[in-house]
mmCIF file of C-alpha atoms in Angstrom:
data_model
loop_
_atom_site.group_PDB
_atom_site.id
_atom_site.type_symbol
_atom_site.label_atom_id
_atom_site.label_comp_id
_atom_site.label_asym_id
_atom_site.label_seq_id
_atom_site.Cartn_x
_atom_site.Cartn_y
_atom_site.Cartn_z
ATOM 1 C CA UNK A 12 -12.985 -21.681 11.024
ATOM 2 C CA UNK A 13 -9.642 -23.445 11.360
ATOM 3 C CA UNK A 14 -6.748 -22.087 13.377
ATOM 4 C CA UNK A 15 -4.696 -21.381 10.226
ATOM 5 C CA UNK A 16 -7.539 -19.328 8.784
ATOM 6 C CA UNK A 17 -7.850 -17.280 11.972
ATOM 7 C CA UNK A 18 -4.101 -16.580 11.991
ATOM 8 C CA UNK A 19 -4.216 -15.751 8.266
ATOM 9 C CA UNK A 20 -7.116 -13.320 8.827
ATOM 10 C CA UNK A 21 -5.200 -11.504 11.575
ATOM 11 C CA UNK A 22 -2.067 -11.250 9.415
ATOM 12 C CA UNK A 23 -4.142 -10.059 6.473
ATOM 13 C CA UNK A 24 -5.784 -7.335 8.597
ATOM 14 C CA UNK A 25 -2.459 -6.186 10.091
ATOM 15 C CA UNK A 26 -0.891 -5.916 6.643
ATOM 16 C CA UNK A 27 -3.899 -4.441 4.854
ATOM 17 C CA UNK A 28 -2.479 -2.416 1.918
ATOM 18 C CA UNK A 29 -3.417 1.024 3.298
ATOM 19 C CA UNK A 30 -1.866 0.116 6.639
ATOM 20 C CA UNK A 31 1.288 -1.189 4.946
ATOM 21 C CA UNK A 32 1.680 2.194 3.297
ATOM 22 C CA UNK A 33 1.206 3.911 6.651
ATOM 23 C CA UNK A 34 3.863 1.610 8.152
ATOM 24 C CA UNK A 35 6.149 2.656 5.316
ATOM 25 C CA UNK A 36 5.642 6.315 6.176
ATOM 26 C CA UNK A 37 6.185 5.727 9.890
ATOM 27 C CA UNK A 38 9.472 4.021 9.005
ATOM 28 C CA UNK A 39 10.381 6.979 6.823
ATOM 29 C CA UNK A 40 9.661 9.409 9.677
ATOM 30 C CA UNK A 41 11.975 7.353 11.901
ATOM 31 C CA UNK A 42 14.842 8.067 9.474
ATOM 32 C CA UNK A 43 13.952 11.611 8.507
ATOM 33 C CA UNK A 44 11.742 13.631 10.818
ATOM 34 C CA UNK A 45 9.450 15.961 8.857
ATOM 35 C CA UNK A 46 9.615 19.710 9.518
ATOM 36 C CA UNK A 47 5.848 20.040 9.847
ATOM 37 C CA UNK A 48 5.006 16.998 11.936
ATOM 38 C CA UNK A 49 1.355 17.916 12.575
ATOM 39 C CA UNK A 50 0.650 18.591 8.885
ATOM 40 C CA UNK A 51 2.452 15.395 7.906
ATOM 41 C CA UNK A 52 0.588 13.197 10.377
ATOM 42 C CA UNK A 53 -2.787 14.793 9.576
ATOM 43 C CA UNK A 54 -2.218 14.395 5.833
ATOM 44 C CA UNK A 55 -1.190 10.755 6.240
ATOM 45 C CA UNK A 56 -4.144 9.914 8.461
ATOM 46 C CA UNK A 57 -6.718 11.709 6.304
ATOM 47 C CA UNK A 58 -5.501 11.078 2.748
ATOM 48 C CA UNK A 59 -3.659 7.778 3.103
ATOM 49 C CA UNK A 60 -5.967 5.987 5.487
ATOM 50 C CA UNK A 61 -9.344 7.519 6.424
ATOM 51 C CA UNK A 62 -10.508 8.786 3.024
ATOM 52 C CA UNK A 63 -9.452 5.654 1.057
ATOM 53 C CA UNK A 64 -10.942 3.414 3.760
ATOM 54 C CA UNK A 65 -14.246 5.294 3.593
ATOM 55 C CA UNK A 66 -14.395 4.862 -0.204
ATOM 56 C CA UNK A 67 -13.531 1.178 0.188
ATOM 57 C CA UNK A 68 -16.286 0.641 2.762
ATOM 58 C CA UNK A 69 -18.923 2.525 0.731
ATOM 59 C CA UNK A 70 -18.014 0.793 -2.522
ATOM 60 C CA UNK A 71 -17.945 -2.628 -0.837
ATOM 61 C CA UNK A 72 -21.406 -2.013 0.623
ATOM 62 C CA UNK A 73 -22.728 -0.837 -2.743
ATOM 63 C CA UNK A 74 -21.479 -4.001 -4.497
ATOM 64 C CA UNK A 75 -22.077 -6.332 -1.563
ATOM 65 C CA UNK A 76 -18.523 -7.676 -1.946
ATOM 66 C CA UNK A 77 -15.222 -7.415 -0.132
ATOM 67 C CA UNK A 78 -12.325 -5.994 -2.134
ATOM 68 C CA UNK A 79 -10.896 -9.520 -2.464
ATOM 69 C CA UNK A 80 -14.124 -10.625 -4.137
ATOM 70 C CA UNK A 81 -14.172 -7.718 -6.600
ATOM 71 C CA UNK A 82 -12.968 -8.004 -10.167
ATOM 72 C CA UNK A 83 -10.278 -5.643 -11.411
ATOM 73 C CA UNK A 84 -12.874 -3.407 -13.008
ATOM 74 C CA UNK A 85 -14.956 -3.340 -9.832
ATOM 75 C CA UNK A 86 -11.837 -2.193 -7.946
ATOM 76 C CA UNK A 87 -11.288 0.770 -10.294
ATOM 77 C CA UNK A 88 -13.289 3.371 -8.295
ATOM 78 C CA UNK A 89 -11.243 2.475 -5.195
ATOM 79 C CA UNK A 90 -7.952 2.725 -7.077
ATOM 80 C CA UNK A 91 -8.885 5.978 -8.830
ATOM 81 C CA UNK A 92 -10.054 7.607 -5.594
ATOM 82 C CA UNK A 93 -6.865 6.428 -3.854
ATOM 83 C CA UNK A 94 -4.801 8.033 -6.609
ATOM 84 C CA UNK A 95 -6.779 11.288 -6.225
ATOM 85 C CA UNK A 96 -6.170 11.283 -2.455
ATOM 86 C CA UNK A 97 -2.433 10.753 -3.028
ATOM 87 C CA UNK A 98 -2.431 13.632 -5.508
ATOM 88 C CA UNK A 99 -4.072 15.907 -2.927
ATOM 89 C CA UNK A 100 -1.542 14.795 -0.295
ATOM 90 C CA UNK A 101 1.280 15.422 -2.784
ATOM 91 C CA UNK A 102 0.219 19.052 -3.235
ATOM 92 C CA UNK A 103 -0.179 19.522 0.520
ATOM 93 C CA UNK A 104 3.375 18.281 1.062
ATOM 94 C CA UNK A 105 4.686 20.556 -1.699
ATOM 95 C CA UNK A 106 2.848 23.512 -0.161
ATOM 96 C CA UNK A 107 4.494 22.872 3.216
ATOM 97 C CA UNK A 108 7.905 22.133 1.659
ATOM 98 C CA UNK A 109 7.941 18.518 2.812
ATOM 99 C CA UNK A 110 9.798 17.450 -0.320
ATOM 100 C CA UNK A 111 10.736 13.942 0.852
ATOM 101 C CA UNK A 112 7.117 13.282 1.762
ATOM 102 C CA UNK A 113 6.077 14.681 -1.610
ATOM 103 C CA UNK A 114 8.455 12.239 -3.328
ATOM 104 C CA UNK A 115 7.111 9.296 -1.322
ATOM 105 C CA UNK A 116 3.552 10.388 -2.085
ATOM 106 C CA UNK A 117 4.337 10.672 -5.788
ATOM 107 C CA UNK A 118 5.737 7.134 -5.594
ATOM 108 C CA UNK A 119 2.493 5.948 -3.966
ATOM 109 C CA UNK A 120 0.461 7.723 -6.653
ATOM 110 C CA UNK A 121 2.399 6.033 -9.480
ATOM 111 C CA UNK A 122 2.441 2.748 -7.561
ATOM 112 C CA UNK A 123 -1.341 2.762 -7.075
ATOM 113 C CA UNK A 124 -2.026 3.764 -10.683
ATOM 114 C CA UNK A 125 0.237 1.092 -12.193
ATOM 115 C CA UNK A 126 -1.104 -1.522 -9.796
ATOM 116 C CA UNK A 127 -4.636 -0.488 -10.738
ATOM 117 C CA UNK A 128 -3.901 -1.042 -14.412
ATOM 118 C CA UNK A 129 -2.454 -4.481 -13.664
ATOM 119 C CA UNK A 130 -5.458 -5.413 -11.550
ATOM 120 C CA UNK A 131 -7.839 -4.895 -14.473
ATOM 121 C CA UNK A 132 -6.251 -7.812 -16.321
ATOM 122 C CA UNK A 133 -4.939 -9.895 -13.433
ATOM 123 C CA UNK A 134 -5.341 -10.094 -9.678
ATOM 124 C CA UNK A 135 -1.923 -9.548 -8.089
ATOM 125 C CA UNK A 136 -1.903 -9.389 -4.313
ATOM 126 C CA UNK A 137 -1.982 -5.736 -3.264
ATOM 127 C CA UNK A 138 -1.206 -6.813 0.312
ATOM 128 C CA UNK A 139 2.131 -8.280 -0.803
ATOM 129 C CA UNK A 140 2.726 -5.596 -3.429
ATOM 130 C CA UNK A 141 2.246 -2.690 -0.994
ATOM 131 C CA UNK A 142 4.344 -4.240 1.765
ATOM 132 C CA UNK A 143 7.269 -5.468 -0.359
ATOM 133 C CA UNK A 144 7.223 -2.355 -2.545
ATOM 134 C CA UNK A 145 7.203 0.011 0.419
ATOM 135 C CA UNK A 146 10.058 -1.784 2.164
ATOM 136 C CA UNK A 147 12.255 -1.902 -0.950
ATOM 137 C CA UNK A 148 11.538 1.759 -1.765
ATOM 138 C CA UNK A 149 12.543 2.897 1.730
ATOM 139 C CA UNK A 150 15.582 0.634 1.768
ATOM 140 C CA UNK A 151 16.803 2.131 -1.496
ATOM 141 C CA UNK A 152 15.956 5.652 -0.374
ATOM 142 C CA UNK A 153 17.387 5.572 3.168
ATOM 143 C CA UNK A 154 19.047 2.478 4.540
ATOM 144 C CA UNK A 155 19.498 -0.960 3.002
ATOM 145 C CA UNK A 156 19.190 -2.573 6.448
ATOM 146 C CA UNK A 157 15.427 -1.985 6.208
ATOM 147 C CA UNK A 158 15.375 -4.777 3.616
ATOM 148 C CA UNK A 159 15.405 -7.308 6.484
ATOM 149 C CA UNK A 160 11.691 -6.591 6.928
ATOM 150 C CA UNK A 161 11.071 -8.410 3.646
ATOM 151 C CA UNK A 162 11.205 -11.647 5.639
ATOM 152 C CA UNK A 163 7.572 -10.892 6.531
ATOM 153 C CA UNK A 164 6.501 -10.962 2.868
ATOM 154 C CA UNK A 165 6.055 -14.759 2.607
ATOM 155 C CA UNK A 166 3.930 -14.676 5.763
ATOM 156 C CA UNK A 167 1.647 -12.062 4.206
ATOM 157 C CA UNK A 168 1.493 -14.080 0.977
ATOM 158 C CA UNK A 169 0.687 -17.247 2.920
ATOM 159 C CA UNK A 170 -2.211 -15.495 4.631
ATOM 160 C CA UNK A 171 -3.689 -14.410 1.286
ATOM 161 C CA UNK A 172 -3.453 -17.961 -0.108
ATOM 162 C CA UNK A 173 -4.941 -19.552 3.045
ATOM 163 C CA UNK A 174 -7.866 -17.123 2.876
ATOM 164 C CA UNK A 175 -8.309 -18.065 -0.789
ATOM 165 C CA UNK A 176 -8.072 -14.409 -1.780
ATOM 166 C CA UNK A 177 -5.170 -15.178 -4.141
ATOM 167 C CA UNK A 178 -3.266 -18.011 -5.703
ATOM 168 C CA UNK A 179 0.469 -18.453 -5.146
ATOM 169 C CA UNK A 180 1.129 -17.006 -8.592
ATOM 170 C CA UNK A 181 -0.922 -13.884 -7.769
ATOM 171 C CA UNK A 182 1.054 -13.437 -4.539
ATOM 172 C CA UNK A 183 4.343 -13.819 -6.419
ATOM 173 C CA UNK A 184 3.134 -11.378 -9.089
ATOM 174 C CA UNK A 185 2.271 -8.877 -6.327
ATOM 175 C CA UNK A 186 5.784 -9.174 -4.866
ATOM 176 C CA UNK A 187 7.462 -8.824 -8.264
ATOM 177 C CA UNK A 188 5.292 -5.848 -9.164
ATOM 178 C CA UNK A 189 5.918 -4.084 -5.835
ATOM 179 C CA UNK A 190 9.679 -4.618 -5.865
ATOM 180 C CA UNK A 191 10.001 -3.712 -9.568
ATOM 181 C CA UNK A 192 8.027 -0.471 -9.220
ATOM 182 C CA UNK A 193 10.091 0.466 -6.174
ATOM 183 C CA UNK A 194 13.402 -0.108 -7.943
ATOM 184 C CA UNK A 195 12.293 1.804 -11.033
ATOM 185 C CA UNK A 196 10.845 4.736 -9.092
ATOM 186 C CA UNK A 197 13.783 5.016 -6.673
ATOM 187 C CA UNK A 198 16.051 5.608 -9.671
ATOM 188 C CA UNK A 199 13.993 8.584 -10.868
#
């Protein structure tokens, strides 16, 4: 394995889509501390990371493929289960009156569903989509200075191309999709 591939693998693991969404929420909590911190953290860990990761691992083992090797249709169970977990988290946040977290979770639900539909017909980079979309959404919601973090997007895209998981066009499509969904949803 070449040095570039090793670096690309590390970058790709650090900015795995589920982790990018968790980074987005950590950034949100920096700007607006939730009232029920324990509930918020537990919900994020369970429904945004652990449960989707478990489904991803089980489905990958069943198919004998990584998510990058799966077709759009093969990714559907992962996307649908992710949407269900976001829906559960949404209702938990509503129950505990964490309305900002509920709004962010609703965004993630719509984001995942729309991305899932796109991935049936194409293969946009979810790594780039999740990172760029999350940053733009938070920047529009809280503080435009957050937008500076978008400078990491080309690095994430580069890693996906080096690993041959995506073409440049798929990386660009992921960025456009993530930013567009964020702008549209932040206006709602």
